[in-house]
Amino acid sequence: MPLNILITGAGVSGPVLAHLLRVSNPSHNITIIERSPSLRLAGQQIDIKSHGVPIIAKLGLRDAIVSKRVNETGAEMVDAKGRSLGRFGIDEAEGGEKMGVVGKRGLGFTSEIEIMRGDLVRVVVEGSLGVQRRVEEDAERGKKDYETQRAKKREGNGKGRETSVGTLTYEFNKTLTSLSQHSDSVTGKPAGVTVTFSTNEQKTYDLVIGADGQSSQTRRLAFSSQISNSCFHSLGIHTAYYSIPSLPSDLSTLARIHISTSQRAVMTRNGDRDSTQIYLFTMASGDALRVSYKQDIVAQKAVWREIFTGVGWQAERFLDGMDKCADFYACELGQVKLPSLYNGRVVLLGDAGYCPSPFTGLGTTVSLAGAWVLAGELARHGDDVDGALEKYDGVMKPAIREWQELQFGDLGTFFPKGRWGVWVLENGVWVMDRLMVRQIVGWVWGSGVWVVEKLGVGKLVRFMVPKKEKDGGWKLPEYPELGLGALA
Ligand SMILES: Cc1cc2nc3c(=O)[nH]c(=O)nc-3n(C[C@H](O)[C@H](O)[C@H](O)COP(=O)(O)OP(=O)(O)OC[C@H]3O[C@@H](n4cnc5c(N)ncnc54)[C@H](O)[C@@H]3O)c2cc1C
């Protein structure tokens, strides 16, 4: 049965889900609404790894994504004068910075595929529209064949079937203002959702999918403000992302991190591009920052400037660049943990339902896996939409638990208040780099980790040495019903 489906949010997970739904059932009518007046392309480098890699291959988007990959090979720590203290996150065993091909990088600081968020959003949206065009063309061809066959049938031979093609539309500058669920008058089971848009139109859908990010409004409307607020577990870290024009001295395939006093850190990522990404992180001034998120961008920038003045390294240049940039984005980092991913006929996808936080490096990978499972279960369950949502919830729960594990435990270690803490971190990185701990731990992984844990510097080492993918962890299910063949 074709479904009328509404997806809120044209970020990463929404368009990928639309793509998979369109492939699995050409008759669904799919509408994606986006709050911004056009695609929201802001954001810095994001990672695709692990389960995300076979999914982008199945979507036929691997080459397009790889062609936009950022050339980053690891990270180095710099002091307040910008001098290098040590490198980390480079998987030497796999070839480290000589790496030029996908599939070789480890799960370290730099992932298998690093891409600018805006590039990825463009690719996945274009991918969903491309598959829609193909389905329409196939149907047009099928219709012609059908007409030919019907003509033949009138002559006594031939048989055919006309396929109806559903729509896939993106609508911008649109949000939900309310939604009400209704149930079947006979069975009492969920039957659909009537929504009111910011344009005052009302429409009824069989299924509403909230893919509208970490602060999802769909979640608030479907699960109540109280549940929606309490499901956000802050890591106590705030971040601002933006880009500034590169200087020749920025050109590098290494991310650079400077840890400063008063719980502040600055990171730059350049990847040999003509703009340099700036990341500001802080565990201080949380109250002022939370207030600023409700204000306009100019007011937000003023708060960040005040906090980061005197941070060292190229603080003035970075803060002047912030004042001029057009892609500033700031938020509180945290994880979304809900007891259930659906309520009636509203279901959550990606950051809206299970944001693991950028500190896991898994936000995008998880949202791709979520879209795969949701589309797969809907295809498998056919008319039984409620059964599909229940199964999606069940399949995703153990995966979410695994993905939300924080590798570094208490992140406060990386945000020292005073000079002594900064000195320990800087010298720890320097010593480990000189002692070649990266290589040693790579050679004798098990005993090396034991020794450094006993020495009490485990967190630092975990930061410097790429984490190996766990064996026996959650496996991405196969869904032959999607019609995309087996996963690689
Ligand atoms: C502007 C921005 C910048 C980001 N930058 C980074 C980054 O630098 N590094 C990183 O690791 N992660 C970043 N993220 C998060 C990252 O994109 C996600 O973790 C991951 O890709 C999963 O994507 P998602 O589709 O679930 O959510 P998102 O990528 O957050 O997409 C959500 C989409 O929903 C739209 N939206 C929000 N509210 C509504 C509404 N009420 N109605 C309709 N549409 C709505 C948003 O504009 C956005 O297009 C950023 C997200 C955003 C929105």
Short mmCIF file of N, CA, C and O in Angstrom, two decimals, residues 375-438:
data_model
loop_
_atom_site.label_atom_id
_atom_site.label_comp_id
_atom_site.label_asym_id
_atom_site.label_seq_id
_atom_site.Cartn_x
_atom_site.Cartn_y
_atom_site.Cartn_z
N ALA A 375 13.69 2.33 6.79
CA ALA A 375 13.18 2.03 5.44
C ALA A 375 13.04 0.53 5.26
O ALA A 375 12.06 0.05 4.67
N GLY A 376 14.02 -0.23 5.78
CA GLY A 376 14.00 -1.69 5.64
C GLY A 376 12.79 -2.29 6.34
O GLY A 376 12.09 -3.15 5.79
N GLU A 377 12.51 -1.84 7.56
CA GLU A 377 11.38 -2.40 8.31
C GLU A 377 10.05 -2.00 7.66
O GLU A 377 9.11 -2.79 7.61
N LEU A 378 9.97 -0.76 7.15
CA LEU A 378 8.72 -0.35 6.48
C LEU A 378 8.51 -1.20 5.23
O LEU A 378 7.39 -1.63 4.94
N ALA A 379 9.59 -1.46 4.50
CA ALA A 379 9.45 -2.28 3.28
C ALA A 379 9.05 -3.71 3.66
O ALA A 379 8.20 -4.33 3.02
N ARG A 380 9.66 -4.22 4.73
CA ARG A 380 9.39 -5.60 5.14
C ARG A 380 7.96 -5.78 5.65
O ARG A 380 7.31 -6.78 5.40
N HIS A 381 7.45 -4.78 6.37
CA HIS A 381 6.14 -4.93 7.00
C HIS A 381 4.97 -4.50 6.12
O HIS A 381 3.82 -4.68 6.52
N GLY A 382 5.24 -3.92 4.97
CA GLY A 382 4.15 -3.55 4.04
C GLY A 382 3.10 -2.69 4.71
O GLY A 382 3.41 -1.61 5.23
N ASP A 383 1.86 -3.19 4.76
CA ASP A 383 0.75 -2.39 5.31
C ASP A 383 0.83 -2.24 6.83
O ASP A 383 0.18 -1.38 7.41
N ASP A 384 1.61 -3.09 7.47
CA ASP A 384 1.67 -3.07 8.94
C ASP A 384 2.70 -2.02 9.42
O ASP A 384 3.78 -2.35 9.90
N VAL A 385 2.31 -0.76 9.29
CA VAL A 385 3.23 0.35 9.64
C VAL A 385 3.60 0.29 11.13
O VAL A 385 4.76 0.49 11.51
N ASP A 386 2.61 -0.03 11.96
CA ASP A 386 2.88 -0.04 13.41
C ASP A 386 3.87 -1.15 13.76
O ASP A 386 4.75 -0.95 14.61
N GLY A 387 3.74 -2.29 13.08
CA GLY A 387 4.70 -3.38 13.30
C GLY A 387 6.10 -2.95 12.89
O GLY A 387 7.09 -3.27 13.56
N ALA A 388 6.19 -2.19 11.80
CA ALA A 388 7.50 -1.72 11.32
C ALA A 388 8.14 -0.78 12.34
O ALA A 388 9.34 -0.87 12.62
N LEU A 389 7.33 0.11 12.92
CA LEU A 389 7.88 1.08 13.88
C LEU A 389 8.36 0.36 15.14
O LEU A 389 9.41 0.68 15.71
N GLU A 390 7.59 -0.65 15.56
CA GLU A 390 7.97 -1.40 16.75
C GLU A 390 9.31 -2.12 16.51
O GLU A 390 10.20 -2.13 17.36
N LYS A 391 9.44 -2.69 15.32
CA LYS A 391 10.67 -3.43 15.00
C LYS A 391 11.86 -2.46 14.87
O LYS A 391 12.96 -2.75 15.34
N TYR A 392 11.63 -1.32 14.24
CA TYR A 392 12.69 -0.30 14.12
C TYR A 392 13.22 0.06 15.50
O TYR A 392 14.43 0.08 15.75
N ASP A 393 12.28 0.29 16.41
CA ASP A 393 12.65 0.64 17.79
C ASP A 393 13.49 -0.48 18.41
O ASP A 393 14.54 -0.24 19.02
N GLY A 394 13.03 -1.72 18.22
CA GLY A 394 13.72 -2.87 18.82
C GLY A 394 15.10 -3.09 18.23
O GLY A 394 16.06 -3.38 18.94
N VAL A 395 15.22 -2.94 16.91
CA VAL A 395 16.51 -3.18 16.25
C VAL A 395 17.51 -2.07 16.62
O VAL A 395 18.70 -2.32 16.82
N MET A 396 17.00 -0.85 16.74
CA MET A 396 17.91 0.28 16.97
C MET A 396 18.41 0.38 18.42
O MET A 396 19.51 0.89 18.66
N LYS A 397 17.60 -0.07 19.38
CA LYS A 397 17.96 0.14 20.80
C LYS A 397 19.38 -0.34 21.15
O LYS A 397 20.17 0.43 21.68
N PRO A 398 19.71 -1.63 20.86
CA PRO A 398 21.07 -2.06 21.22
C PRO A 398 22.14 -1.30 20.46
O PRO A 398 23.23 -1.03 20.99
N ALA A 399 21.82 -0.93 19.23
CA ALA A 399 22.80 -0.18 18.43
C ALA A 399 23.04 1.19 19.06
O ALA A 399 24.18 1.63 19.20
N ILE A 400 21.97 1.84 19.48
CA ILE A 400 22.11 3.18 20.07
C ILE A 400 22.95 3.11 21.34
O ILE A 400 23.83 3.94 21.57
N ARG A 401 22.68 2.08 22.16
CA ARG A 401 23.47 1.93 23.40
C ARG A 401 24.96 1.85 23.06
O ARG A 401 25.80 2.48 23.68
N GLU A 402 25.27 1.07 22.04
CA GLU A 402 26.67 0.87 21.65
C GLU A 402 27.28 2.18 21.12
O GLU A 402 28.38 2.57 21.48
N TRP A 403 26.51 2.88 20.27
CA TRP A 403 27.04 4.09 19.63
C TRP A 403 27.19 5.24 20.61
O TRP A 403 27.97 6.15 20.39
N GLN A 404 26.37 5.20 21.67
CA GLN A 404 26.43 6.34 22.60
C GLN A 404 27.48 6.15 23.69
O GLN A 404 27.66 7.03 24.53
N GLU A 405 28.18 5.03 23.66
CA GLU A 405 29.27 4.84 24.63
C GLU A 405 30.34 5.90 24.36
O GLU A 405 30.80 6.03 23.23
N LEU A 406 30.74 6.60 25.39
CA LEU A 406 31.76 7.63 25.18
C LEU A 406 33.13 7.02 25.45
O LEU A 406 33.39 6.49 26.53
N GLN A 407 33.97 7.11 24.45
CA GLN A 407 35.28 6.45 24.51
C GLN A 407 36.16 7.02 25.63
O GLN A 407 37.00 6.34 26.18
N PHE A 408 35.94 8.31 25.93
CA PHE A 408 36.90 8.96 26.84
C PHE A 408 36.37 9.16 28.26
O PHE A 408 37.01 9.80 29.07
N GLY A 409 35.16 8.62 28.56
CA GLY A 409 34.62 8.81 29.90
C GLY A 409 34.41 10.28 30.19
O GLY A 409 33.87 11.01 29.37
N ASP A 410 34.91 10.74 31.33
CA ASP A 410 34.73 12.14 31.73
C ASP A 410 35.58 13.05 30.85
O ASP A 410 36.81 13.03 30.91
N LEU A 411 34.90 13.87 30.05
CA LEU A 411 35.63 14.71 29.10
C LEU A 411 36.30 15.90 29.78
O LEU A 411 37.09 16.61 29.16
N GLY A 412 35.99 16.10 31.07
CA GLY A 412 36.57 17.23 31.80
C GLY A 412 38.09 17.20 31.79
O GLY A 412 38.74 18.25 31.85
N THR A 413 38.69 16.01 31.69
CA THR A 413 40.15 15.88 31.65
C THR A 413 40.75 16.74 30.55
O THR A 413 41.87 17.23 30.68
N PHE A 414 40.00 16.87 29.44
CA PHE A 414 40.54 17.61 28.30
C PHE A 414 40.27 19.11 28.39
O PHE A 414 40.62 19.86 27.49
N PHE A 415 39.60 19.53 29.46
CA PHE A 415 39.29 20.96 29.62
C PHE A 415 39.78 21.45 30.97
O PHE A 415 38.99 21.75 31.87
N PRO A 416 41.10 21.52 31.15
CA PRO A 416 41.62 21.93 32.45
C PRO A 416 41.27 23.39 32.77
O PRO A 416 41.11 24.20 31.85
N LYS A 417 41.18 23.66 34.08
CA LYS A 417 40.87 25.05 34.47
C LYS A 417 42.14 25.90 34.50
O LYS A 417 42.16 27.02 34.06
N GLY A 418 43.20 25.31 35.04
CA GLY A 418 44.40 26.14 35.26
C GLY A 418 45.58 25.72 34.40
O GLY A 418 45.52 24.77 33.62
N ARG A 419 46.69 26.44 34.60
CA ARG A 419 47.89 26.21 33.79
C ARG A 419 48.49 24.83 34.01
O ARG A 419 49.05 24.22 33.12
N TRP A 420 48.39 24.33 35.25
CA TRP A 420 48.98 23.04 35.58
C TRP A 420 48.34 21.93 34.72
O TRP A 420 49.03 21.10 34.13
N GLY A 421 47.01 21.95 34.61
CA GLY A 421 46.31 20.95 33.80
C GLY A 421 46.73 21.02 32.34
O GLY A 421 46.93 20.00 31.67
N VAL A 422 46.88 22.25 31.84
CA VAL A 422 47.30 22.43 30.44
C VAL A 422 48.71 21.87 30.27
O VAL A 422 49.02 21.16 29.30
N TRP A 423 49.57 22.17 31.26
CA TRP A 423 50.97 21.70 31.20
C TRP A 423 51.01 20.17 31.13
O TRP A 423 51.74 19.59 30.33
N VAL A 424 50.19 19.51 31.96
CA VAL A 424 50.18 18.04 31.99
C VAL A 424 49.75 17.49 30.62
O VAL A 424 50.39 16.59 30.06
N LEU A 425 48.68 18.06 30.07
CA LEU A 425 48.20 17.55 28.77
C LEU A 425 49.23 17.79 27.67
O LEU A 425 49.55 16.89 26.89
N GLU A 426 49.77 19.01 27.64
CA GLU A 426 50.73 19.33 26.57
C GLU A 426 51.97 18.45 26.66
O GLU A 426 52.44 17.89 25.67
N ASN A 427 52.47 18.29 27.89
CA ASN A 427 53.68 17.50 28.03
C ASN A 427 53.40 16.01 27.86
O ASN A 427 54.25 15.27 27.35
N GLY A 428 52.20 15.59 28.25
CA GLY A 428 51.82 14.19 28.03
C GLY A 428 51.84 13.87 26.54
O GLY A 428 52.39 12.86 26.11
N VAL A 429 51.26 14.75 25.74
CA VAL A 429 51.23 14.52 24.29
C VAL A 429 52.65 14.54 23.73
O VAL A 429 53.04 13.70 22.93
N TRP A 430 53.45 15.51 24.22
CA TRP A 430 54.82 15.64 23.72
C TRP A 430 55.61 14.36 24.01
O TRP A 430 56.25 13.78 23.14
N VAL A 431 55.51 13.90 25.28
CA VAL A 431 56.29 12.72 25.69
C VAL A 431 55.83 11.49 24.89
O VAL A 431 56.64 10.74 24.35
N MET A 432 54.52 11.33 24.79
CA MET A 432 54.03 10.13 24.10
C MET A 432 54.41 10.14 22.63
O MET A 432 54.70 9.11 22.05
N ASP A 433 54.37 11.33 22.03
CA ASP A 433 54.77 11.39 20.62
C ASP A 433 56.24 11.02 20.48
O ASP A 433 56.63 10.24 19.62
N ARG A 434 57.08 11.58 21.38
CA ARG A 434 58.52 11.30 21.29
C ARG A 434 58.81 9.84 21.61
O ARG A 434 59.71 9.24 21.06
N LEU A 435 58.04 9.27 22.56
CA LEU A 435 58.29 7.86 22.92
C LEU A 435 57.67 6.91 21.90
O LEU A 435 57.69 5.70 22.08
N MET A 436 57.06 7.48 20.88
CA MET A 436 56.42 6.69 19.82
C MET A 436 55.34 5.77 20.39
O MET A 436 55.19 4.62 19.98
N VAL A 437 54.58 6.31 21.37
CA VAL A 437 53.56 5.47 21.99
C VAL A 437 52.54 4.99 20.95
O VAL A 437 52.05 3.87 20.99
N ARG A 438 52.26 5.88 19.96
CA ARG A 438 51.30 5.48 18.93
C ARG A 438 51.73 4.17 18.27
O ARG A 438 50.97 3.24 18.13
#
